[in-house]
Amino acid sequence: MVKSTIILSAAAMASCAYAFAPQQVVVNRNNNLVSSSTTAMQASRRDFFIRAGSTALVTLTTATINSSPAVAATTPPTAEEIERIKVGYKNIQYLLDNWEQETTVCRENGGECKRDADAARRAMGLRSTTDPLFQIEKVFNKVKYMEDIDLDKLEQFFEATEDWNTAMNMSNSMAFISQFAEYNPGGGKDEVLKYLNEAEIQVKLAEKALSVILDCVTSSPQ
């Protein structure tokens, strides 16, 4: 669309240049009116299109480079993105402090209660795009571009991000399995509790890793 607009603009400019160019009229042997500038103008218009096309190509190339995701990825995390880590960390802490309550769902009016690991997946940013920790790895990737980060803590930071990724994936798997463990062959409530406990272990590991990450991105070098 951009390329078409540029080419059409170039054509319009060329037409205008031709329309307002001075015409020198002469008479040929057959007394027919002939514009002596016609041939020259055609050459001029060809030259204009060549130059306009070159300019358009440079403009498009520059725009493509400037809008490249690689350029955007070299920026440090924003204050809002750092706040997402803080809020997500608090949510995980609350979940662990109230694990049984948060992973128990009861039907209304005193109905049956059952254990449900959905709260664990939500706290880890795995349920909705509005979760604070949703795709938080993209924010972690920006941390190395922070100017005020303590370089002595970078190694700890990278190790913590690896631990986070492992714990996040494992907690997601354990939580997901627990939701269907009761209905699998040989399953039951004991199987649900088994995988739910495994999910809790992984969430604790994730909380520990996120604590290190948060310390790295919020503390300045001494």
GROMACS .gro file of C-alpha atoms in nm, residues 51 53 101 133 137:
model
    5
   51ARG     CA    1   1.482   0.928  -0.965
   53GLY     CA    2   1.160   0.530  -0.787
  101GLN     CA    3  -0.794  -2.195   4.999
  133LEU     CA    4   0.324  -1.227   3.436
  137GLU     CA    5   1.005  -1.351   2.953
   0.00000   0.00000   0.00000
